[in-house]
Coordinates of C-alpha atoms in Angstrom, one line a residue:
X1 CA -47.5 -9.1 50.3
X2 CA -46.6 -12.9 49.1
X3 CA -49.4 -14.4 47.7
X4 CA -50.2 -18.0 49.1
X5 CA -49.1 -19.5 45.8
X6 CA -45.4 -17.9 46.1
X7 CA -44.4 -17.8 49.1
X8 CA -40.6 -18.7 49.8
X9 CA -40.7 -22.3 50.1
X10 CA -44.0 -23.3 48.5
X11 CA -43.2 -26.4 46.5
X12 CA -46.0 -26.9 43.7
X13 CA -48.5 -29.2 43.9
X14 CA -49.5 -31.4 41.1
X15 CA -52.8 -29.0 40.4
X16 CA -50.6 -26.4 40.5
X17 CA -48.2 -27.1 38.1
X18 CA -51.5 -28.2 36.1
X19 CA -52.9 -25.0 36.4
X20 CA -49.8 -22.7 36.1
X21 CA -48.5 -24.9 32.8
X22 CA -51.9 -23.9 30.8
X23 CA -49.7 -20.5 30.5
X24 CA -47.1 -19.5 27.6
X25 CA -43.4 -18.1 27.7
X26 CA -44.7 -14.7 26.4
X27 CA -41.3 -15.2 24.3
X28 CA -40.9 -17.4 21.6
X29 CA -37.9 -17.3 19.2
X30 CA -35.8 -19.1 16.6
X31 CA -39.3 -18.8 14.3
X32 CA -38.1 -16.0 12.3
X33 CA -38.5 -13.2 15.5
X34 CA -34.6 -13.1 16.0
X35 CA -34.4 -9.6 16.2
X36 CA -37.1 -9.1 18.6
X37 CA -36.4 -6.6 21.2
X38 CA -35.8 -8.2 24.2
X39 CA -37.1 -6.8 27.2
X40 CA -35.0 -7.6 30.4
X41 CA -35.8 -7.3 33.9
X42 CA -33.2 -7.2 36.8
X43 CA -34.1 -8.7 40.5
X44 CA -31.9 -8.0 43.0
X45 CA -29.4 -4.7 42.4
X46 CA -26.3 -5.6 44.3
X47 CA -22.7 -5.9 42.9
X48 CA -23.5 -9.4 41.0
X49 CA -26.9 -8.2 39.7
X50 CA -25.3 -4.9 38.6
X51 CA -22.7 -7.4 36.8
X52 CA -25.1 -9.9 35.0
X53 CA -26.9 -6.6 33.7
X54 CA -24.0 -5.8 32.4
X55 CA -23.3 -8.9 30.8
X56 CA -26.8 -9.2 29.3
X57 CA -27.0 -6.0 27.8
X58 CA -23.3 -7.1 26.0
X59 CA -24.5 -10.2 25.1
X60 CA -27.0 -8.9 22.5
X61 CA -27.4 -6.5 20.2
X62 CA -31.3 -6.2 20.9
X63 CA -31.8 -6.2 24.5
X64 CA -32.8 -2.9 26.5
X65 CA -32.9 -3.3 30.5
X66 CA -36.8 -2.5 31.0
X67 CA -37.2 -2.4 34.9
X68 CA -35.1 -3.2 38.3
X69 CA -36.0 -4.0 41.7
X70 CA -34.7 -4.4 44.9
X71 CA -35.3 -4.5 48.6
X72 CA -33.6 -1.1 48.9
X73 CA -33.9 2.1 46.4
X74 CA -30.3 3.2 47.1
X75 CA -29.3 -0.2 45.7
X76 CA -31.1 0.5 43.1
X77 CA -29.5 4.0 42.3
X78 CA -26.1 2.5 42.1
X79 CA -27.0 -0.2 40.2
X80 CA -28.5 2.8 37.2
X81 CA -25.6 4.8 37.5
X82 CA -23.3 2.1 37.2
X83 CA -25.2 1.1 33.8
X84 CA -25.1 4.6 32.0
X85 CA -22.6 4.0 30.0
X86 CA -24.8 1.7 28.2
X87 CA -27.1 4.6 27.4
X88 CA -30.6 4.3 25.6
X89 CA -30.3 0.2 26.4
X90 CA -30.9 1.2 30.0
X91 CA -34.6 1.8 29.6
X92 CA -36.2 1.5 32.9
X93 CA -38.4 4.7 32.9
X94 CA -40.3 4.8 36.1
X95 CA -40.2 0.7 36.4
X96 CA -38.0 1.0 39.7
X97 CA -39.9 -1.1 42.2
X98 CA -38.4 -1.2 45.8
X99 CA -39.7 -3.9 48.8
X100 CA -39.8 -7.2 49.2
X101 CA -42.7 -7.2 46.5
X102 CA -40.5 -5.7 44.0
X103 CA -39.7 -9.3 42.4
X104 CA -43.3 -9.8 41.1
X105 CA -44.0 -6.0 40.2
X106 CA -40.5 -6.6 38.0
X107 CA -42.1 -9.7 36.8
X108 CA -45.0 -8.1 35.9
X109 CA -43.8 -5.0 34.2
X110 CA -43.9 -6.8 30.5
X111 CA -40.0 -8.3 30.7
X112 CA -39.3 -11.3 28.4
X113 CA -36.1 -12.1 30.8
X114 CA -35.3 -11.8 34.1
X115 CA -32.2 -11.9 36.4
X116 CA -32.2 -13.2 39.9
X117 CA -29.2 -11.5 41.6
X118 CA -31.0 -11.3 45.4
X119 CA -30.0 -12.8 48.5
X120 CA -30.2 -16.8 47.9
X121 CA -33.1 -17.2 50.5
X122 CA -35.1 -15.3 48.0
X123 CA -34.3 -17.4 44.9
X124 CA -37.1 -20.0 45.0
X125 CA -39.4 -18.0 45.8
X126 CA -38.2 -15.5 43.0
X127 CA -37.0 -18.7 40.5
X128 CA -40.9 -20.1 40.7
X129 CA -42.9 -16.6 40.0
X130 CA -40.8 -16.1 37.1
X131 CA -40.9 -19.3 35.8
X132 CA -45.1 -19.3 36.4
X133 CA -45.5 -16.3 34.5
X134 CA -43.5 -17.9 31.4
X135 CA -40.3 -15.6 31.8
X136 CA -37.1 -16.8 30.7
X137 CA -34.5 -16.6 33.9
X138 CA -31.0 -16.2 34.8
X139 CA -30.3 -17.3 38.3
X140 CA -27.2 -16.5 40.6
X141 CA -25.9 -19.1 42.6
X142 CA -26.7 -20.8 45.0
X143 CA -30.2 -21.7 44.0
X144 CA -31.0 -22.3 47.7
X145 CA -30.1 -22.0 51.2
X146 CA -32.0 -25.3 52.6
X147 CA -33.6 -28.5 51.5
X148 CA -37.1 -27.0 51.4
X149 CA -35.7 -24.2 49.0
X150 CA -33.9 -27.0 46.9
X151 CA -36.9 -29.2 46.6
X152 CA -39.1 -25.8 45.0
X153 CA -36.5 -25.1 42.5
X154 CA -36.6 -28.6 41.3
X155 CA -40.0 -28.2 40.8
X156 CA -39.5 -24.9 39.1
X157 CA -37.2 -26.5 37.0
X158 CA -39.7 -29.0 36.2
X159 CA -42.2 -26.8 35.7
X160 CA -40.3 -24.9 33.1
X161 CA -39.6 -27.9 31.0
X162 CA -43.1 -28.3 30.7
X163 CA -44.0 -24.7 29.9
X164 CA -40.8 -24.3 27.4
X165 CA -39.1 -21.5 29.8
X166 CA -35.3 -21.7 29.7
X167 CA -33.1 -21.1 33.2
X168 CA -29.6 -20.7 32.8
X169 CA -27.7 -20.6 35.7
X170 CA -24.8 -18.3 37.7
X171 CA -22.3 -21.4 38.8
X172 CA -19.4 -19.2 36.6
X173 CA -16.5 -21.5 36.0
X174 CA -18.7 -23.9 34.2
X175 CA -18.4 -21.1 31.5
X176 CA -14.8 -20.3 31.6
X177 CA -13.1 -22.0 28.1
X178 CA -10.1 -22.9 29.9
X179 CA -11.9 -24.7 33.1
X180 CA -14.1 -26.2 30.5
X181 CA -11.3 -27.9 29.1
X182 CA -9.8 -28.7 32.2
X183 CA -13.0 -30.6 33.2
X184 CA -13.4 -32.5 30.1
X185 CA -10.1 -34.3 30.1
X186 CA -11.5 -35.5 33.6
X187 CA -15.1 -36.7 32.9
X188 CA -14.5 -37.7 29.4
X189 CA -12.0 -40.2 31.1
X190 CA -8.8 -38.9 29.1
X191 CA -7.0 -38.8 33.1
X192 CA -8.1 -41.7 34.3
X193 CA -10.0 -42.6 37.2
X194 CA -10.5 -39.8 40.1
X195 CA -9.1 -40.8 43.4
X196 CA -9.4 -37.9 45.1
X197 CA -10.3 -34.2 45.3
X198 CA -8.6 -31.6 47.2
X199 CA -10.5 -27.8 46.5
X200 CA -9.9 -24.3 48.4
X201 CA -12.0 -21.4 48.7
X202 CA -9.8 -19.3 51.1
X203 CA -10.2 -15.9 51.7
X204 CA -11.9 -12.6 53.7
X205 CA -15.1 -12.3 54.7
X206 CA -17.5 -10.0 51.9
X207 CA -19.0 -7.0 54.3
X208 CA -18.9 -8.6 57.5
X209 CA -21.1 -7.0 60.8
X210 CA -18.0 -5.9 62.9
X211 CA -17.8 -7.0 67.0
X212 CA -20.2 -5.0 69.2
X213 CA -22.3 -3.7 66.2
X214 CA -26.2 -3.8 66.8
X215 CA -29.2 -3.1 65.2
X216 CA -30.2 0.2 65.0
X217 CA -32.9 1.5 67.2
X218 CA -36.6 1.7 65.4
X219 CA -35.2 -0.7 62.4
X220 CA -37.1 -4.0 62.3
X221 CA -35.1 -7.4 62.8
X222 CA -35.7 -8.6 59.2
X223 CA -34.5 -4.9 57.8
X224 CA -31.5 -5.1 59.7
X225 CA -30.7 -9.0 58.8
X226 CA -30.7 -8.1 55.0
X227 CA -29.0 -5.0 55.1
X228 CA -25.8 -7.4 56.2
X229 CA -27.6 -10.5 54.8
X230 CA -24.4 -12.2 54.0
X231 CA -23.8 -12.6 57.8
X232 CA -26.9 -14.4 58.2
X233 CA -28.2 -18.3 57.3
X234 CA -31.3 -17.6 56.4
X235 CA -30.7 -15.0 53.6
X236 CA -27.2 -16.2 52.5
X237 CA -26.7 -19.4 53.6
X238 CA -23.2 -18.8 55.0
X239 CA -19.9 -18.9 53.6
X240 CA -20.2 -22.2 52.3
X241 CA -23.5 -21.6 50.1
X242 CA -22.9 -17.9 49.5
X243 CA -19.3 -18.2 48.7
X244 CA -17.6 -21.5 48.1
X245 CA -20.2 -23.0 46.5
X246 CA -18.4 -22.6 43.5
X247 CA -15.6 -25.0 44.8
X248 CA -18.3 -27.2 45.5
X249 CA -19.8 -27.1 42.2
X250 CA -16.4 -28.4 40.9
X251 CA -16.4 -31.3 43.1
X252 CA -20.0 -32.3 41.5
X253 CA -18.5 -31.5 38.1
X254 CA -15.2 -33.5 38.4
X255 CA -17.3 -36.6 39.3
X256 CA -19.5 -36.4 36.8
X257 CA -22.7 -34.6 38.6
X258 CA -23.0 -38.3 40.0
X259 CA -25.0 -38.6 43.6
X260 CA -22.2 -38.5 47.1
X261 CA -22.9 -41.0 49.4
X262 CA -22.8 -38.5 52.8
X263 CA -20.1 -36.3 54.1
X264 CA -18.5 -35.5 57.4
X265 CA -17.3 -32.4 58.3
X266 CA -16.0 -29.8 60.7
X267 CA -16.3 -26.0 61.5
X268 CA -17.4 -23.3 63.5
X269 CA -16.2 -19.0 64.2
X270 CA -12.4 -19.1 65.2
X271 CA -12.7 -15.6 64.1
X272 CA -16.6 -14.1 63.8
X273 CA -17.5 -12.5 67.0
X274 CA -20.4 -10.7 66.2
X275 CA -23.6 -10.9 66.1
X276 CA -24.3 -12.9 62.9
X277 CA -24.8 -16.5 62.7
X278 CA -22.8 -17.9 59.9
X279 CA -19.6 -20.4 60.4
X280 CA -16.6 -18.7 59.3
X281 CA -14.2 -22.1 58.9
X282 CA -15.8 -26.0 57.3
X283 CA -13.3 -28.2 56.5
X284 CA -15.5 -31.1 54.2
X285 CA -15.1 -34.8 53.1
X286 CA -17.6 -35.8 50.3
X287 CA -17.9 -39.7 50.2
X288 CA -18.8 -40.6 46.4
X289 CA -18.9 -44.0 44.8
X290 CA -15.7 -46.1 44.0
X291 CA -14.1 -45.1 47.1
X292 CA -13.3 -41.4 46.2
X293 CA -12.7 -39.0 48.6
X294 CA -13.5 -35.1 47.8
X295 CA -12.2 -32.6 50.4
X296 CA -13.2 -29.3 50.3
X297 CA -11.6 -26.5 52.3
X298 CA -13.2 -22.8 53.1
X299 CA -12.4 -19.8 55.8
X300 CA -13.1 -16.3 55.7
X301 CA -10.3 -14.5 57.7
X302 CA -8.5 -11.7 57.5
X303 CA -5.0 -11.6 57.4
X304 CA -4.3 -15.1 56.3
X305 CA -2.7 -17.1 53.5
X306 CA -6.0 -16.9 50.6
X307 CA -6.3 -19.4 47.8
X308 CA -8.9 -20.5 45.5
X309 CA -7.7 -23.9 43.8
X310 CA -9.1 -27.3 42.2
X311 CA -6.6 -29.9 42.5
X312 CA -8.0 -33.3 41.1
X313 CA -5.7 -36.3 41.4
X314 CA -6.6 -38.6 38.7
X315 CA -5.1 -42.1 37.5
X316 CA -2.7 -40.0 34.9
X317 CA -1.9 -37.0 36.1
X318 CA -3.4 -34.0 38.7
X319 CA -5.8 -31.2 36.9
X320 CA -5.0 -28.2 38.4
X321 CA -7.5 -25.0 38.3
X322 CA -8.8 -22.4 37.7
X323 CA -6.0 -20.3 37.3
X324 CA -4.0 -21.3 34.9
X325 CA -5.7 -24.8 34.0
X326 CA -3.4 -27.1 34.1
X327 CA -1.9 -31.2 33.9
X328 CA 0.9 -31.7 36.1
X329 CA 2.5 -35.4 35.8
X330 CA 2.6 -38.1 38.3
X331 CA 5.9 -37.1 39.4
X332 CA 3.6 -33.8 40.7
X333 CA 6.4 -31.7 39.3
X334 CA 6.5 -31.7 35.3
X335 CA 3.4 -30.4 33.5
X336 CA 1.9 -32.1 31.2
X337 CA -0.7 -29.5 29.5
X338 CA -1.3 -26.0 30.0
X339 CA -4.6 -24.0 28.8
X340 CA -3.7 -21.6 25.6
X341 CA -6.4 -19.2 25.1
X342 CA -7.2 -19.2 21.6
X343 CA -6.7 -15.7 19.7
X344 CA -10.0 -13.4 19.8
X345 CA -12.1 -15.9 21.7
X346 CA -14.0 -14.6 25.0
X347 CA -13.0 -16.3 28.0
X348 CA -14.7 -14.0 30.7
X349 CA -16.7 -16.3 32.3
X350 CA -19.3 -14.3 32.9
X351 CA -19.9 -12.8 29.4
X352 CA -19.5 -16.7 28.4
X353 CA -22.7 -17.5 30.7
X354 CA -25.3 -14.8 28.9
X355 CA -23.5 -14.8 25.5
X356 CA -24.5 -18.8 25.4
X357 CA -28.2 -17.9 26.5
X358 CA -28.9 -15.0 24.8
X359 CA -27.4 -17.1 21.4
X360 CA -29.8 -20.2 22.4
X361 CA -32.7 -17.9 23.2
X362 CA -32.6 -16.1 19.8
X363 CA -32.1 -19.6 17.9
X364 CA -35.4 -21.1 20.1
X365 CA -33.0 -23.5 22.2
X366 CA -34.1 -23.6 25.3
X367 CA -31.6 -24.1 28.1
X368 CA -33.0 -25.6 31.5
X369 CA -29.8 -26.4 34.2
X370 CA -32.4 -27.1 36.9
X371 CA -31.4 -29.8 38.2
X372 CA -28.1 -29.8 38.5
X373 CA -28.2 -26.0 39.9
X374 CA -30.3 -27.8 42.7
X375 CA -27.8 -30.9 43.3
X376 CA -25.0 -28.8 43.5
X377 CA -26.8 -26.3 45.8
X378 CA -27.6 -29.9 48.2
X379 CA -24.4 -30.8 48.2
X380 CA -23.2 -27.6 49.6
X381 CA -26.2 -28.4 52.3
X382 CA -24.6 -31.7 52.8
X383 CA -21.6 -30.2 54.0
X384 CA -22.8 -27.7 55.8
X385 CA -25.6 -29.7 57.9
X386 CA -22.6 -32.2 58.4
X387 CA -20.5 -29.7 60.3
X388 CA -23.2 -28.2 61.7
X389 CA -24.6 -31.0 63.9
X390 CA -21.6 -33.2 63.7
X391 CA -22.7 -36.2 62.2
X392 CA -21.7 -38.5 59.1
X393 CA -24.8 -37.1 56.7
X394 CA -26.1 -39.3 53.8
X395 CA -27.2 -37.9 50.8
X396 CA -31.0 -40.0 51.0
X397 CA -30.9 -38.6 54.5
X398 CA -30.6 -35.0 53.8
X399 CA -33.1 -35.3 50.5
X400 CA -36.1 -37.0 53.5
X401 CA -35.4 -34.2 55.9
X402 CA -37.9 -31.1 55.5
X403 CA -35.3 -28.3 56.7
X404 CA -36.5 -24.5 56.5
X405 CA -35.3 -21.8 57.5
X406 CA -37.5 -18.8 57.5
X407 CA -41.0 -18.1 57.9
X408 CA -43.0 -17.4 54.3
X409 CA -44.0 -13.8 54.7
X410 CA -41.2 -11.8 56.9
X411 CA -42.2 -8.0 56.4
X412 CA -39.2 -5.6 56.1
X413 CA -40.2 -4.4 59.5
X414 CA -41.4 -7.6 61.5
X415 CA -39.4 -9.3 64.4
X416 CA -37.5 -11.9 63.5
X417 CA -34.8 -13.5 66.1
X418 CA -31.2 -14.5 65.1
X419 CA -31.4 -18.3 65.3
X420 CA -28.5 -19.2 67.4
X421 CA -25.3 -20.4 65.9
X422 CA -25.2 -24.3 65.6
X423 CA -23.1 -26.4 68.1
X424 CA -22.0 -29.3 66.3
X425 CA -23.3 -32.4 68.7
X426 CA -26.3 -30.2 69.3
X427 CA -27.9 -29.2 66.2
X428 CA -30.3 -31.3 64.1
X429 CA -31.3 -31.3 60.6
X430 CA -34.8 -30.7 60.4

């Protein structure tokens, strides 16, 4: 059961926070402790969980993975057997917690670190329990699927400052070397002005409920929804969120992390037929200061031309990524720079991610991307909501609107209606 002080969207009152900061990270390096074993906790035992496991148990010589849970124990399984081949730093023992409690029984289990790899509806509700009990966190993206979700993990964010707590965060390419220096020839001004932004994130849909499919008889709605929680809003966030938020965390990154002004946008299923409710097509304009225009483009279809690129059209030249980051002239044909890996240096972007936090834990840095893991998250709401109810969406609108999705205490077995899907002209913003 959710306690009344975590449920989902629960943003922290000021007594709160003054009660919760009287606490301690039960962690505290860089004063002679730096080979302190480090106890790690994972959240959430999916494909991406599994993978930042994985990536924190390479990025240090002294971690060992001390519990895991996850809605489902068979997730769970998989995840364990697909760590054994890091042996005696898989140390879990009988801390393998299943439910939707199994966040705070993870939390509680004596980790120094924790990684949030559940469904994104979860991750403010998971983000503030960690952060309240002084863990240090690594959180997935997106940080949110709605403006109440945003507006808690700011307040986590906050919260951590105050307590010390470091939260690194899972929007990948801002780790990749070559992106990195991609992006700093654009916001250190070395191309010029922006003018525009054209970015793709064009491809199939991940594990998608097929036409006619139907929950099982006896299964509870909420069960069912996050057994195939991709194909549902209120667990994923859709496509957008779940998926091409990465191509909008570029956009926020190419202009400098600066505010948009509002967006309009379109979308809807040309393909989906089933009974999920998630958009599988938004085609976005992001209005930003200075007159730049930032389009975005996303589908999930099968059996169509599949892209994922950042084109970024600046006064000297077009930055062209990820693949293969690159300059092209203003003649759009010859290029101008190309990214050269330098010789022994890691540019898995992953690894990159928890190698730079593990490094700045054990030196007693503390690393807090709070808020701008929640802007980017909005601005993926900002398109979204614009296509959704088919309105020009300001930014200061979206931030005053109180938007939830779910209920704070769904059971695994409870009923819990699809909402239906939005029909742009329709649908409001909360």
């Amino acid at each position: 059961m959710n306690s009344p002080s975590l449920s989902r969207r629960h943003v922290l009152a000021g007594s709160v926070v003054t009660a919760a900061v009287a606490g301690f990270p039960n962690l505290l390096l860089g004063q002679g402790a730096n080979t302190q074993k480090l106890k790690i906790g994972l959240i959430g035992c999916g494909g991406r969980g599994t993978g930042a496991a994985e990536q924190a148990l390479n990025a240090d010589p002294n971690v060992v993975l001390w519990a895991v849970g996850d809605a489902f124990p068979e997730a769970i399984t998989g995840s364990l057997n697909g760590l054994k081949g890091f042996g005696a730093k898989v140390d879990v023992g009988d801390r393998k917690f299943a439910g939707l409690d199994a966040y705070q029984k993870v939390i509680e289990s004596g980790v120094d670190v924790v990684l949030l790899g559940a469904p994104p509806g979860f991750r403010p509700q998971h983000l503030r329990a960690a952060v309240e009990a002084g863990k240090h966190v690594f959180a997935e993206k997106p940080m949110a699927i709605d403006v109440a979700g945003v507006k808690s993990v700011l307040e986590s964010a906050k919260l951590a400052k105050e307590k010390g707590v470091a939260i690194q965060h899972g929007y990948c390419w801002r780790f990749a070397p070559g992106v990195r220096e991609l992006y700093s020839k654009i916001t250190s001004g070395e191309l010029g002005k922006v003018y525009s932004i054209y970015g793709t994130y064009m491809g199939s849909p991940p594990k998608p409920l097929q036409p006619g499919m139907k929950k099982p008889d006896g299964m509870g709605d909420v069960e069912w929804q996050l057994r195939w929680w991709t194909n549902f809003e209120w667990t994923s966030g859709g496509p957008l969120l779940e998926q091409a938020i990465h191509t909008v965390d570029k956009i926020a990154w190419a202009m400098g992390d600066v505010a948009p002004i509002a967006a309009v946008a379109n979308g809807g299923r040309a393909y989906r037929t089933d009974a999920g409710n998630v958009y599988d097509h938004y085609n976005i304009a992001y209005e930003y200061p200075g007159g730049v225009i930032a389009h975005l483009g996303e589908r999930q279809y099968l059996g169509c031309h599949t892209e994922v690129i950042d084109r970024i059209y600046c006064e000297k030249g077009t930055a062209i990524a990820p693949n293969t980051p690159m300059v092209m002239g203003l003649d759009g044909k010859k290029r101008e720079w190309m990214y050269r890996a330098p010789a022994g240096m890691e540019q898995n972007m992953y690894q990159v991610c928890h190698n730079e936090f593990f490094a700045a834990l054990r030196k007693g840095e503390i690393i807090n991307t709070g808020e701008y893991m929640a802007n980017s998250t909005m601005l993926g709401i900002l398109g979204r909501e614009a296509a959704h109810t088919g309105q020009r969406i300001t930014w200061d609108a979206l931030w005053a609107s109180n938007q939830d999705q779910a209920p704070d205490t769904l059971q695994m077995g409870d009923a819990f209606a699809v909402t239906p899907v939005p029909v742009p002209g329709v649908h409001k913003v909360a």
